[in-house]
Amino acid sequence: MIGIGLVGYGYWGPNLARCVSESDGCRLAAIADASEKSRERASQRHPSAQLHASWEEMLKDPGVDAVLIATPVCTHYEIAAAALAAGKHVLVEKPITETSEQAQRLIDMANRGGLTLMVDHTFVYTGAVRKIRDLIADGTVGDIYYYESTRINLGLFQGDVNVIWDLAVHDFAILEFILSAEPVSITAVGAGHIHRNQESLAHLSVHFDNGTLAHINVNWLAPVKVRQTLIGGSRRMIVYDDLEPSEKIKVYDRGVHLSADPQSANDVRISYRTGDMWAPQLSTREALLGVIEDFAASINGHGQPTSSGVSGLRVVRMLEAAAQSLSSGGHPVEFARLKAAS
């Protein structure tokens, strides 16, 4: 049994603790939180776990083999680096770190120590996103033309990150998972209507080297909650609505054809294909439980997890590029220049 220590029992920590308790091969050995009220809640739900007022104290516990970090982003690097230095495997809440430099350091530390480093990109473990990846990989959708995502709601405002680092990070992780393509450039515009120094809404465009164009709309100031993504391909199109209780994915056999041999540039013939729609069967297994089990499998020597530290690094690089574009008034940021600068 892998002894798991959890740092942070606030918003997301209780979900991680529950999934650890429900997973095979893991046990919740310890919970660390500076808040006495949080520790009291944790003790009621997980009486067998050792409670600590500080994560430093928890890292000294010999019964802790691996550490889950569910704390503000600004603390991720310090805690993760200390855990790796103590010989613990590490799973960090998204995004993995504040900077790509910090993420690379953690990857290097984990590699040197033979330890697993993983980031909790929960959406890539959902049945819906995994089915989308399968439909793209097997050619069902064809060449991917566009990815259009709307991820909006009223709140939750975060103290240390803006709406891009809170919500767009999910789409960056999904894109990194489903596309076999590299981002070429990112453009981002946004506004902070509540706190001027913290964007509460933003629109992002990402160009990929395979021709895919992604548009992402994120907003903390919407009157309704929407989690909808449209994916258009040369053969079929997908509508993914994460709030649907069933049929989260609908595949449409629709598209546009250009005439094969137009007689002239002014004689272009367009035809439209309207076929069937179907909703594929999806796995109903809880995504977060899949995250914990993938973490445990990697610790037990079964290869790198799907959302490895490298995946976390790639997502942070996209977040940094978006932040740079945002600060420059929406000018495109090219990844080639970022790599050359680093």
mmCIF file of C-alpha atoms in Angstrom:
data_model
loop_
_atom_site.group_PDB
_atom_site.id
_atom_site.type_symbol
_atom_site.label_atom_id
_atom_site.label_comp_id
_atom_site.label_asym_id
_atom_site.label_seq_id
_atom_site.Cartn_x
_atom_site.Cartn_y
_atom_site.Cartn_z
ATOM 1 C CA MET A 1 0.000 0.000 0.000
ATOM 2 C CA ILE A 2 1.336 3.404 -1.008
ATOM 3 C CA GLY A 3 1.169 5.844 1.889
ATOM 4 C CA ILE A 4 -0.251 9.142 0.622
ATOM 5 C CA GLY A 5 0.214 12.486 2.363
ATOM 6 C CA LEU A 6 -2.132 15.322 1.376
ATOM 7 C CA VAL A 7 -1.104 18.969 1.687
ATOM 8 C CA GLY A 8 -4.153 21.247 1.751
ATOM 9 C CA TYR A 9 -7.656 20.309 2.873
ATOM 10 C CA GLY A 10 -9.551 23.315 1.520
ATOM 11 C CA TYR A 11 -11.545 23.357 -1.745
ATOM 12 C CA TRP A 12 -10.045 20.474 -3.756
ATOM 13 C CA GLY A 13 -8.215 18.561 -1.035
ATOM 14 C CA PRO A 14 -11.317 16.707 0.289
ATOM 15 C CA ASN A 15 -11.966 15.315 -3.207
ATOM 16 C CA LEU A 16 -8.393 14.044 -3.461
ATOM 17 C CA ALA A 17 -8.583 12.517 0.028
ATOM 18 C CA ARG A 18 -11.817 10.706 -0.818
ATOM 19 C CA CYS A 19 -10.409 9.258 -4.040
ATOM 20 C CA VAL A 20 -7.246 8.079 -2.291
ATOM 21 C CA SER A 21 -9.435 6.280 0.265
ATOM 22 C CA GLU A 22 -11.472 4.663 -2.514
ATOM 23 C CA SER A 23 -8.521 3.582 -4.671
ATOM 24 C CA ASP A 24 -6.859 0.191 -4.571
ATOM 25 C CA GLY A 25 -3.241 0.103 -3.505
ATOM 26 C CA CYS A 26 -3.215 3.468 -1.719
ATOM 27 C CA ARG A 27 -3.941 4.583 1.818
ATOM 28 C CA LEU A 28 -4.356 8.103 3.158
ATOM 29 C CA ALA A 29 -1.515 8.228 5.678
ATOM 30 C CA ALA A 30 -1.459 11.925 6.576
ATOM 31 C CA ILE A 31 -3.094 15.302 5.985
ATOM 32 C CA ALA A 32 -1.389 18.667 6.501
ATOM 33 C CA ASP A 33 -3.224 21.981 6.720
ATOM 34 C CA ALA A 34 -2.432 25.162 8.646
ATOM 35 C CA SER A 35 -6.127 25.718 9.391
ATOM 36 C CA GLU A 36 -7.372 24.096 12.582
ATOM 37 C CA LYS A 37 -10.927 23.991 11.213
ATOM 38 C CA SER A 38 -9.720 22.181 8.105
ATOM 39 C CA ARG A 39 -7.857 19.645 10.234
ATOM 40 C CA GLU A 40 -11.002 19.089 12.314
ATOM 41 C CA ARG A 41 -13.028 18.392 9.165
ATOM 42 C CA ALA A 42 -10.325 16.058 7.919
ATOM 43 C CA SER A 43 -10.220 14.140 11.203
ATOM 44 C CA GLN A 44 -13.967 13.530 11.078
ATOM 45 C CA ARG A 45 -13.859 12.145 7.546
ATOM 46 C CA HIS A 46 -10.491 10.365 7.749
ATOM 47 C CA PRO A 47 -9.859 9.397 11.366
ATOM 48 C CA SER A 48 -7.006 7.019 10.527
ATOM 49 C CA ALA A 49 -4.890 9.729 8.850
ATOM 50 C CA GLN A 50 -2.200 11.510 10.842
ATOM 51 C CA LEU A 51 -2.874 15.257 11.045
ATOM 52 C CA HIS A 52 -0.146 17.883 10.766
ATOM 53 C CA ALA A 53 -0.244 21.656 11.134
ATOM 54 C CA SER A 54 2.602 22.064 8.624
ATOM 55 C CA TRP A 55 3.631 20.257 5.467
ATOM 56 C CA GLU A 56 7.274 20.346 6.600
ATOM 57 C CA GLU A 57 6.302 18.186 9.567
ATOM 58 C CA MET A 58 4.383 15.792 7.346
ATOM 59 C CA LEU A 59 7.369 15.244 5.047
ATOM 60 C CA LYS A 60 9.265 13.762 7.999
ATOM 61 C CA ASP A 61 6.621 11.041 8.381
ATOM 62 C CA PRO A 62 8.190 7.707 7.251
ATOM 63 C CA GLY A 63 4.713 6.392 6.472
ATOM 64 C CA VAL A 64 4.309 8.925 3.665
ATOM 65 C CA ASP A 65 5.612 7.603 0.330
ATOM 66 C CA ALA A 66 3.968 10.163 -1.932
ATOM 67 C CA VAL A 67 2.572 13.682 -1.578
ATOM 68 C CA LEU A 68 -0.528 15.290 -3.108
ATOM 69 C CA ILE A 69 -0.390 19.097 -3.232
ATOM 70 C CA ALA A 70 -3.705 20.988 -3.227
ATOM 71 C CA THR A 71 -2.566 24.475 -2.223
ATOM 72 C CA PRO A 72 -2.396 27.879 -3.980
ATOM 73 C CA VAL A 73 -0.267 27.914 -7.134
ATOM 74 C CA CYS A 74 2.307 30.224 -5.572
ATOM 75 C CA THR A 75 3.208 27.470 -3.074
ATOM 76 C CA HIS A 76 3.425 24.553 -5.508
ATOM 77 C CA TYR A 77 7.104 24.767 -6.340
ATOM 78 C CA GLU A 78 8.369 25.114 -2.773
ATOM 79 C CA ILE A 79 6.330 22.186 -1.452
ATOM 80 C CA ALA A 80 6.949 19.939 -4.460
ATOM 81 C CA ALA A 81 10.692 20.590 -4.455
ATOM 82 C CA ALA A 82 10.910 19.806 -0.729
ATOM 83 C CA ALA A 83 8.886 16.625 -1.180
ATOM 84 C CA LEU A 84 11.080 15.405 -4.041
ATOM 85 C CA ALA A 85 14.198 16.244 -2.028
ATOM 86 C CA ALA A 86 12.755 14.100 0.763
ATOM 87 C CA GLY A 87 12.376 11.164 -1.648
ATOM 88 C CA LYS A 88 8.597 11.425 -2.027
ATOM 89 C CA HIS A 89 6.653 10.992 -5.245
ATOM 90 C CA VAL A 90 4.596 14.103 -6.075
ATOM 91 C CA LEU A 91 1.183 14.869 -7.579
ATOM 92 C CA VAL A 92 0.468 18.608 -7.894
ATOM 93 C CA GLU A 93 -2.853 20.368 -8.484
ATOM 94 C CA LYS A 94 -3.072 22.303 -11.765
ATOM 95 C CA PRO A 95 -1.182 24.275 -12.922
ATOM 96 C CA ILE A 96 1.959 22.499 -11.833
ATOM 97 C CA THR A 97 3.964 25.690 -11.089
ATOM 98 C CA GLU A 98 3.943 29.452 -11.611
ATOM 99 C CA THR A 99 6.708 29.329 -14.249
ATOM 100 C CA SER A 100 8.090 26.910 -16.803
ATOM 101 C CA GLU A 101 11.524 27.266 -15.214
ATOM 102 C CA GLN A 102 10.143 25.961 -11.917
ATOM 103 C CA ALA A 103 8.400 23.088 -13.707
ATOM 104 C CA GLN A 104 11.621 22.091 -15.468
ATOM 105 C CA ARG A 105 13.499 22.080 -12.161
ATOM 106 C CA LEU A 106 10.925 19.731 -10.639
ATOM 107 C CA ILE A 107 11.166 17.424 -13.658
ATOM 108 C CA ASP A 108 14.938 17.307 -13.328
ATOM 109 C CA MET A 109 14.708 16.584 -9.598
ATOM 110 C CA ALA A 110 12.216 13.770 -10.153
ATOM 111 C CA ASN A 111 14.361 12.235 -12.902
ATOM 112 C CA ARG A 112 17.485 12.324 -10.756
ATOM 113 C CA GLY A 113 15.661 10.699 -7.851
ATOM 114 C CA GLY A 114 13.781 8.114 -9.911
ATOM 115 C CA LEU A 115 10.516 9.581 -8.632
ATOM 116 C CA THR A 116 7.109 10.131 -10.205
ATOM 117 C CA LEU A 117 6.088 13.750 -10.842
ATOM 118 C CA MET A 118 2.526 14.283 -12.003
ATOM 119 C CA VAL A 119 0.034 17.137 -12.396
ATOM 120 C CA ASP A 120 -3.709 16.810 -11.808
ATOM 121 C CA HIS A 121 -5.109 17.614 -15.269
ATOM 122 C CA THR A 122 -8.400 15.985 -14.305
ATOM 123 C CA PHE A 123 -10.212 16.540 -17.606
ATOM 124 C CA VAL A 124 -7.832 14.313 -19.588
ATOM 125 C CA TYR A 125 -9.033 11.419 -17.423
ATOM 126 C CA THR A 126 -12.726 11.928 -18.204
ATOM 127 C CA GLY A 127 -14.478 9.439 -20.436
ATOM 128 C CA ALA A 128 -15.545 12.278 -22.740
ATOM 129 C CA VAL A 129 -12.074 13.700 -23.445
ATOM 130 C CA ARG A 130 -10.581 10.229 -23.832
ATOM 131 C CA LYS A 131 -13.279 9.343 -26.367
ATOM 132 C CA ILE A 132 -12.567 12.571 -28.270
ATOM 133 C CA ARG A 133 -8.894 11.658 -28.432
ATOM 134 C CA ASP A 134 -9.778 8.184 -29.744
ATOM 135 C CA LEU A 135 -12.083 9.646 -32.419
ATOM 136 C CA ILE A 136 -9.293 11.958 -33.569
ATOM 137 C CA ALA A 137 -6.563 9.307 -33.414
ATOM 138 C CA ASP A 138 -8.475 6.721 -35.453
ATOM 139 C CA GLY A 139 -9.325 9.224 -38.200
ATOM 140 C CA THR A 140 -13.061 9.419 -37.506
ATOM 141 C CA VAL A 141 -12.984 13.222 -37.262
ATOM 142 C CA GLY A 142 -10.355 13.752 -39.960
ATOM 143 C CA ASP A 143 -8.030 16.745 -40.016
ATOM 144 C CA ILE A 144 -8.867 19.067 -37.140
ATOM 145 C CA TYR A 145 -9.843 22.518 -38.385
ATOM 146 C CA TYR A 146 -10.864 24.200 -35.152
ATOM 147 C CA TYR A 147 -11.429 23.865 -31.409
ATOM 148 C CA GLU A 148 -13.969 26.319 -29.934
ATOM 149 C CA SER A 149 -14.399 26.327 -26.166
ATOM 150 C CA THR A 150 -16.685 28.334 -23.877
ATOM 151 C CA ARG A 151 -15.841 27.917 -20.205
ATOM 152 C CA ILE A 152 -17.773 30.513 -18.197
ATOM 153 C CA ASN A 153 -19.532 30.913 -14.849
ATOM 154 C CA LEU A 154 -20.078 33.390 -12.006
ATOM 155 C CA GLY A 155 -16.893 33.013 -9.885
ATOM 156 C CA LEU A 156 -15.002 31.379 -8.264
ATOM 157 C CA PHE A 157 -12.515 34.251 -8.021
ATOM 158 C CA GLN A 158 -9.023 33.035 -7.182
ATOM 159 C CA GLY A 159 -6.652 35.025 -5.023
ATOM 160 C CA ASP A 160 -3.379 34.242 -6.809
ATOM 161 C CA VAL A 161 -4.300 33.573 -10.449
ATOM 162 C CA ASN A 162 -6.436 35.182 -13.139
ATOM 163 C CA VAL A 163 -9.213 33.541 -15.152
ATOM 164 C CA ILE A 164 -6.760 32.175 -17.749
ATOM 165 C CA TRP A 165 -4.679 30.305 -15.171
ATOM 166 C CA ASP A 166 -7.870 29.079 -13.491
ATOM 167 C CA LEU A 167 -10.077 28.049 -16.436
ATOM 168 C CA ALA A 168 -8.118 28.151 -19.715
ATOM 169 C CA VAL A 169 -5.582 25.789 -18.176
ATOM 170 C CA HIS A 170 -8.184 23.029 -18.631
ATOM 171 C CA ASP A 171 -8.431 23.654 -22.379
ATOM 172 C CA PHE A 172 -4.655 23.845 -22.747
ATOM 173 C CA ALA A 173 -4.377 20.457 -21.025
ATOM 174 C CA ILE A 174 -7.114 18.971 -23.237
ATOM 175 C CA LEU A 175 -5.493 20.328 -26.408
ATOM 176 C CA GLU A 176 -2.106 18.991 -25.328
ATOM 177 C CA PHE A 177 -3.740 15.578 -24.815
ATOM 178 C CA ILE A 178 -5.947 15.229 -27.912
ATOM 179 C CA LEU A 179 -3.766 16.862 -30.589
ATOM 180 C CA SER A 180 -0.536 15.510 -32.009
ATOM 181 C CA ALA A 181 0.545 19.057 -32.786
ATOM 182 C CA GLU A 182 2.713 21.829 -31.430
ATOM 183 C CA PRO A 183 1.422 25.339 -30.659
ATOM 184 C CA VAL A 184 2.867 27.972 -32.969
ATOM 185 C CA SER A 185 1.480 31.174 -31.478
ATOM 186 C CA ILE A 186 -0.985 32.441 -28.869
ATOM 187 C CA THR A 187 -3.003 35.643 -28.774
ATOM 188 C CA ALA A 188 -4.856 36.723 -25.630
ATOM 189 C CA VAL A 189 -6.995 39.710 -24.714
ATOM 190 C CA GLY A 190 -8.835 40.219 -21.459
ATOM 191 C CA ALA A 191 -10.126 42.613 -18.829
ATOM 192 C CA GLY A 192 -10.299 42.810 -15.058
ATOM 193 C CA HIS A 193 -13.562 44.460 -14.055
ATOM 194 C CA ILE A 194 -13.432 43.479 -10.390
ATOM 195 C CA HIS A 195 -9.689 43.687 -9.748
ATOM 196 C CA ARG A 196 -7.803 45.679 -12.362
ATOM 197 C CA ASN A 197 -4.666 43.613 -11.883
ATOM 198 C CA GLN A 198 -6.532 40.325 -12.249
ATOM 199 C CA GLU A 199 -8.313 39.475 -15.507
ATOM 200 C CA SER A 200 -11.811 38.114 -14.893
ATOM 201 C CA LEU A 201 -12.572 37.426 -18.564
ATOM 202 C CA ALA A 202 -10.403 36.638 -21.566
ATOM 203 C CA HIS A 203 -10.452 35.430 -25.166
ATOM 204 C CA LEU A 204 -7.563 33.381 -26.484
ATOM 205 C CA SER A 205 -6.525 32.112 -29.915
ATOM 206 C CA VAL A 206 -3.950 29.365 -30.386
ATOM 207 C CA HIS A 207 -2.478 28.381 -33.761
ATOM 208 C CA PHE A 208 -1.007 24.872 -34.101
ATOM 209 C CA ASP A 209 1.505 23.595 -36.628
ATOM 210 C CA ASN A 210 -1.033 21.171 -38.147
ATOM 211 C CA GLY A 211 -3.369 24.027 -39.091
ATOM 212 C CA THR A 212 -5.738 23.696 -36.130
ATOM 213 C CA LEU A 213 -7.030 26.980 -34.730
ATOM 214 C CA ALA A 214 -8.291 27.011 -31.137
ATOM 215 C CA HIS A 215 -10.500 29.749 -29.688
ATOM 216 C CA ILE A 216 -11.074 29.787 -25.922
ATOM 217 C CA ASN A 217 -13.540 32.001 -24.066
ATOM 218 C CA VAL A 218 -13.141 32.089 -20.269
ATOM 219 C CA ASN A 219 -15.156 34.288 -17.925
ATOM 220 C CA TRP A 220 -15.807 34.584 -14.189
ATOM 221 C CA LEU A 221 -18.605 37.133 -14.715
ATOM 222 C CA ALA A 222 -21.210 35.126 -16.620
ATOM 223 C CA PRO A 223 -24.783 34.731 -15.295
ATOM 224 C CA VAL A 224 -24.822 31.032 -16.203
ATOM 225 C CA LYS A 225 -22.345 28.177 -16.154
ATOM 226 C CA VAL A 226 -21.365 26.880 -19.601
ATOM 227 C CA ARG A 227 -18.837 24.178 -20.411
ATOM 228 C CA GLN A 228 -19.165 23.556 -24.144
ATOM 229 C CA THR A 229 -16.591 22.714 -26.800
ATOM 230 C CA LEU A 230 -16.989 22.407 -30.567
ATOM 231 C CA ILE A 231 -14.411 20.498 -32.590
ATOM 232 C CA GLY A 232 -14.582 20.685 -36.367
ATOM 233 C CA GLY A 233 -12.835 18.200 -38.618
ATOM 234 C CA SER A 234 -12.627 17.459 -42.310
ATOM 235 C CA ARG A 235 -14.801 14.346 -41.910
ATOM 236 C CA ARG A 236 -16.946 14.905 -38.821
ATOM 237 C CA MET A 237 -17.670 17.397 -36.059
ATOM 238 C CA ILE A 238 -18.007 16.994 -32.302
ATOM 239 C CA VAL A 239 -20.070 18.854 -29.712
ATOM 240 C CA TYR A 240 -18.840 18.254 -26.168
ATOM 241 C CA ASP A 241 -20.998 19.588 -23.324
ATOM 242 C CA ASP A 242 -19.520 18.675 -19.963
ATOM 243 C CA LEU A 243 -22.667 19.736 -18.102
ATOM 244 C CA GLU A 244 -24.852 17.200 -19.899
ATOM 245 C CA PRO A 245 -25.794 14.385 -17.485
ATOM 246 C CA SER A 246 -25.681 11.945 -20.400
ATOM 247 C CA GLU A 247 -24.607 12.157 -24.029
ATOM 248 C CA LYS A 248 -21.789 14.553 -23.199
ATOM 249 C CA ILE A 249 -20.393 13.950 -26.697
ATOM 250 C CA LYS A 250 -22.364 14.150 -29.919
ATOM 251 C CA VAL A 251 -20.668 13.323 -33.213
ATOM 252 C CA TYR A 252 -22.117 14.908 -36.358
ATOM 253 C CA ASP A 253 -21.503 13.499 -39.812
ATOM 254 C CA ARG A 254 -21.586 16.941 -41.367
ATOM 255 C CA GLY A 255 -19.166 18.918 -43.448
ATOM 256 C CA VAL A 256 -18.332 20.905 -46.546
ATOM 257 C CA HIS A 257 -16.869 19.693 -49.835
ATOM 258 C CA LEU A 258 -15.136 21.692 -52.525
ATOM 259 C CA SER A 259 -15.622 20.588 -56.149
ATOM 260 C CA ALA A 260 -12.664 18.526 -57.305
ATOM 261 C CA ASP A 261 -12.010 20.291 -60.626
ATOM 262 C CA PRO A 262 -13.405 23.818 -60.777
ATOM 263 C CA GLN A 263 -13.210 25.216 -64.312
ATOM 264 C CA SER A 264 -12.020 28.575 -63.058
ATOM 265 C CA ALA A 265 -11.310 30.434 -59.846
ATOM 266 C CA ASN A 266 -14.801 31.943 -60.073
ATOM 267 C CA ASP A 267 -16.458 28.578 -60.625
ATOM 268 C CA VAL A 268 -15.879 27.027 -57.218
ATOM 269 C CA ARG A 269 -18.624 24.627 -56.233
ATOM 270 C CA ILE A 270 -19.388 24.004 -52.572
ATOM 271 C CA SER A 271 -21.488 21.078 -51.427
ATOM 272 C CA TYR A 272 -22.726 20.396 -47.929
ATOM 273 C CA ARG A 273 -22.944 17.001 -46.286
ATOM 274 C CA THR A 274 -25.582 16.460 -43.611
ATOM 275 C CA GLY A 275 -25.543 12.960 -42.179
ATOM 276 C CA ASP A 276 -26.383 11.257 -38.938
ATOM 277 C CA MET A 277 -25.601 12.267 -35.396
ATOM 278 C CA TRP A 278 -24.669 9.763 -32.731
ATOM 279 C CA ALA A 279 -23.661 9.863 -29.087
ATOM 280 C CA PRO A 280 -20.914 7.315 -28.318
ATOM 281 C CA GLN A 281 -20.932 5.398 -25.064
ATOM 282 C CA LEU A 282 -18.528 6.865 -22.508
ATOM 283 C CA SER A 283 -16.817 5.493 -19.464
ATOM 284 C CA THR A 284 -18.558 6.639 -16.292
ATOM 285 C CA ARG A 285 -15.519 6.062 -14.090
ATOM 286 C CA GLU A 286 -14.726 9.099 -11.953
ATOM 287 C CA ALA A 287 -11.898 11.068 -13.539
ATOM 288 C CA LEU A 288 -10.193 12.004 -10.285
ATOM 289 C CA LEU A 289 -10.075 8.366 -9.240
ATOM 290 C CA GLY A 290 -8.345 7.696 -12.558
ATOM 291 C CA VAL A 291 -5.779 10.375 -11.711
ATOM 292 C CA ILE A 292 -4.955 8.716 -8.381
ATOM 293 C CA GLU A 293 -4.729 5.249 -9.933
ATOM 294 C CA ASP A 294 -2.460 6.483 -12.741
ATOM 295 C CA PHE A 295 -0.237 8.088 -10.102
ATOM 296 C CA ALA A 296 -0.069 4.847 -8.147
ATOM 297 C CA ALA A 297 0.637 2.801 -11.284
ATOM 298 C CA SER A 298 3.561 5.046 -12.181
ATOM 299 C CA ILE A 299 4.962 4.772 -8.648
ATOM 300 C CA ASN A 300 4.754 0.996 -9.002
ATOM 301 C CA GLY A 301 6.882 1.097 -12.143
ATOM 302 C CA HIS A 302 4.252 1.088 -14.904
ATOM 303 C CA GLY A 303 5.664 3.973 -16.911
ATOM 304 C CA GLN A 304 5.006 7.692 -16.937
ATOM 305 C CA PRO A 305 1.502 8.921 -16.049
ATOM 306 C CA THR A 306 -0.646 10.484 -18.761
ATOM 307 C CA SER A 307 -0.445 13.927 -17.144
ATOM 308 C CA SER A 308 3.239 13.758 -16.290
ATOM 309 C CA GLY A 309 5.442 16.614 -15.228
ATOM 310 C CA VAL A 310 6.353 17.128 -18.887
ATOM 311 C CA SER A 311 2.675 17.591 -19.721
ATOM 312 C CA GLY A 312 2.436 20.096 -16.891
ATOM 313 C CA LEU A 313 5.461 21.966 -18.263
ATOM 314 C CA ARG A 314 3.943 22.197 -21.748
ATOM 315 C CA VAL A 315 0.721 23.626 -20.336
ATOM 316 C CA VAL A 316 2.575 26.196 -18.213
ATOM 317 C CA ARG A 317 4.484 27.325 -21.307
ATOM 318 C CA MET A 318 1.147 27.984 -23.022
ATOM 319 C CA LEU A 319 -0.071 29.892 -19.963
ATOM 320 C CA GLU A 320 3.092 32.003 -19.949
ATOM 321 C CA ALA A 321 2.676 32.793 -23.639
ATOM 322 C CA ALA A 322 -0.936 33.812 -23.031
ATOM 323 C CA ALA A 323 0.145 36.053 -20.143
ATOM 324 C CA GLN A 324 2.799 37.685 -22.322
ATOM 325 C CA SER A 325 0.277 38.364 -25.088
ATOM 326 C CA LEU A 326 -2.200 39.723 -22.558
ATOM 327 C CA SER A 327 0.351 42.151 -21.126
ATOM 328 C CA SER A 328 1.275 43.390 -24.624
ATOM 329 C CA GLY A 329 -2.292 44.286 -25.537
ATOM 330 C CA GLY A 330 -3.074 41.157 -27.518
ATOM 331 C CA HIS A 331 -0.005 40.886 -29.756
ATOM 332 C CA PRO A 332 0.665 37.285 -30.871
ATOM 333 C CA VAL A 333 3.415 35.471 -28.999
ATOM 334 C CA GLU A 334 5.339 32.956 -31.106
ATOM 335 C CA PHE A 335 6.617 29.817 -29.408
ATOM 336 C CA ALA A 336 9.706 29.644 -31.590
ATOM 337 C CA ARG A 337 10.879 32.979 -30.158
ATOM 338 C CA LEU A 338 10.109 31.842 -26.622
ATOM 339 C CA LYS A 339 12.203 28.693 -27.083
ATOM 340 C CA ALA A 340 15.052 30.692 -28.609
ATOM 341 C CA ALA A 341 14.976 33.124 -25.686
ATOM 342 C CA SER A 342 15.109 30.298 -23.146
#
